[in-house]
Amino acid sequence: MKQILKILLVLIFICYANNTFSQVTIGKNGTFSNKWYSGTLVLKSKDTLSGVVKFENSSTTKDLVGLRGVGGTNKIFFKKAKNSKKKSKFKKDEVEYFIVKTNSGKIAKYAFILTNEKNTKLMQILIEGKVSLYLKKGYENMYLENPNSTTIIQNEKNLYYVKKQSEKYASNRFFANVFKSFKKNASRYFTSCKPLVGKINKGQYKSDELFEIIKEYNNCE
């Protein structure tokens, strides 16, 4: 009975996903990994490597309804060119940051950011300043097992983290939460910029406008 309910749940989810989700099919012996991007890798040893970079993003969630979560190990791979056979692998504690050119031609900077005493997360750096803004990109996943392959139903999930220069750890304190008031939370966090706090309290800024809020805060005198 449980198996039938699980199959029905997956089928319903797939029907819904056709319009809102992407599907990735993995062969029986295949693995999921991101593509190689032109870029520069800067190591904590201060060595700078220019070539192509590949990185893995962990999923933002764990198991969903008894189905497996997915995720990379957050290792960084480097080659001098895409057609090079030799590649180097670096652990997160060896990497200062890296900059890549995305498929859309935009330049993106990534680094491993401390979120507590024991954990770091690979994030894109959107803003650096008095308050820095980071994007943690991942996916919620559901799996459909076939005899020779596995189909992943993926829902892209973005989490935004912030960190003041005086803070040791980045936090997702503005993650949507019915138990928290965005106005109160943001007003306290940005309290040193009175004009910005006034706009937040008047509803001129919403919770999905963190980029604009932090830009204004960093320019506040």
Coordinates of N, CA, C and O in Angstrom, one line a residue, residues 6 9-10 13 21 59-70 139-143 153-155 157:
K6 N 3.3 5.9 -2.8 CA 4.5 6.6 -3.2 C 4.5 6.9 -4.8 O 4.8 7.9 -5.2
L9 N 2.0 9.6 -5.7 CA 2.5 10.9 -5.3 C 3.5 11.4 -6.3 O 3.5 12.5 -6.8
V10 N 4.4 10.5 -6.8 CA 5.4 10.9 -7.8 C 4.7 11.2 -9.1 O 5.1 12.2 -9.8
F13 N 3.1 14.6 -8.9 CA 4.2 15.6 -8.8 C 4.7 15.9 -10.2 O 5.0 17.0 -10.6
F21 N 9.0 22.8 -13.5 CA 10.2 22.2 -13.1 C 11.0 21.7 -14.3 O 10.5 21.5 -15.4
S59 N 22.3 20.3 -2.9 CA 20.8 20.7 -2.8 C 20.6 21.4 -1.6 O 21.2 21.3 -0.5
T60 N 19.5 22.3 -1.6 CA 19.2 23.1 -0.4 C 18.3 22.3 0.6 O 18.1 22.8 1.7
T61 N 17.8 21.2 0.2 CA 17.0 20.4 1.1 C 17.5 19.0 1.2 O 18.2 18.5 0.4
K62 N 17.0 18.3 2.2 CA 17.3 16.9 2.4 C 16.2 16.0 1.8 O 15.5 16.5 0.9
D63 N 16.0 14.9 2.3 CA 15.0 14.0 1.8 C 13.6 14.6 1.8 O 13.2 15.3 2.8
L64 N 12.8 14.4 0.7 CA 11.5 14.9 0.6 C 10.5 13.7 0.5 O 10.7 12.9 -0.3
V65 N 9.6 13.6 1.4 CA 8.6 12.6 1.4 C 9.2 11.2 1.2 O 8.7 10.4 0.5
G66 N 10.3 10.9 1.9 CA 10.9 9.6 1.9 C 11.8 9.4 0.6 O 12.4 8.4 0.4
L67 N 11.9 10.4 -0.3 CA 12.7 10.3 -1.5 C 14.0 10.9 -1.2 O 14.2 11.9 -0.4
R68 N 15.0 10.5 -1.9 CA 16.4 10.9 -1.7 C 16.6 12.4 -2.0 O 16.0 12.9 -3.0
G69 N 17.4 13.0 -1.2 CA 17.9 14.4 -1.6 C 19.1 14.2 -2.5 O 19.7 13.1 -2.5
V70 N 19.6 15.2 -3.2 CA 20.8 15.1 -4.0 C 21.8 16.2 -3.6 O 21.4 17.2 -3.0
Y139 N 18.7 22.8 -5.4 CA 17.5 22.3 -6.0 C 16.8 21.4 -5.0 O 17.4 20.7 -4.2
E140 N 15.5 21.4 -5.0 CA 14.7 20.4 -4.3 C 14.5 19.3 -5.4 O 14.3 19.6 -6.5
N141 N 14.6 18.1 -4.9 CA 14.6 17.0 -5.9 C 13.6 15.9 -5.5 O 13.4 15.6 -4.3
M142 N 13.0 15.3 -6.5 CA 12.2 14.1 -6.4 C 12.7 13.1 -7.5 O 13.1 13.6 -8.6
Y143 N 12.7 11.8 -7.2 CA 13.3 10.9 -8.1 C 12.2 9.9 -8.6 O 11.4 9.4 -7.9
I153 N 13.2 15.1 -10.8 CA 12.3 16.3 -11.0 C 12.9 17.4 -10.1 O 13.0 17.2 -8.9
Q154 N 13.4 18.5 -10.7 CA 14.1 19.5 -10.0 C 13.3 20.8 -9.9 O 12.9 21.3 -10.9
N155 N 13.3 21.3 -8.7 CA 12.7 22.7 -8.5 C 13.9 23.6 -8.0 O 14.4 23.3 -6.9
K157 N 15.9 26.3 -6.2 CA 15.6 26.9 -4.9 C 16.8 27.9 -4.6 O 17.9 27.5 -4.6

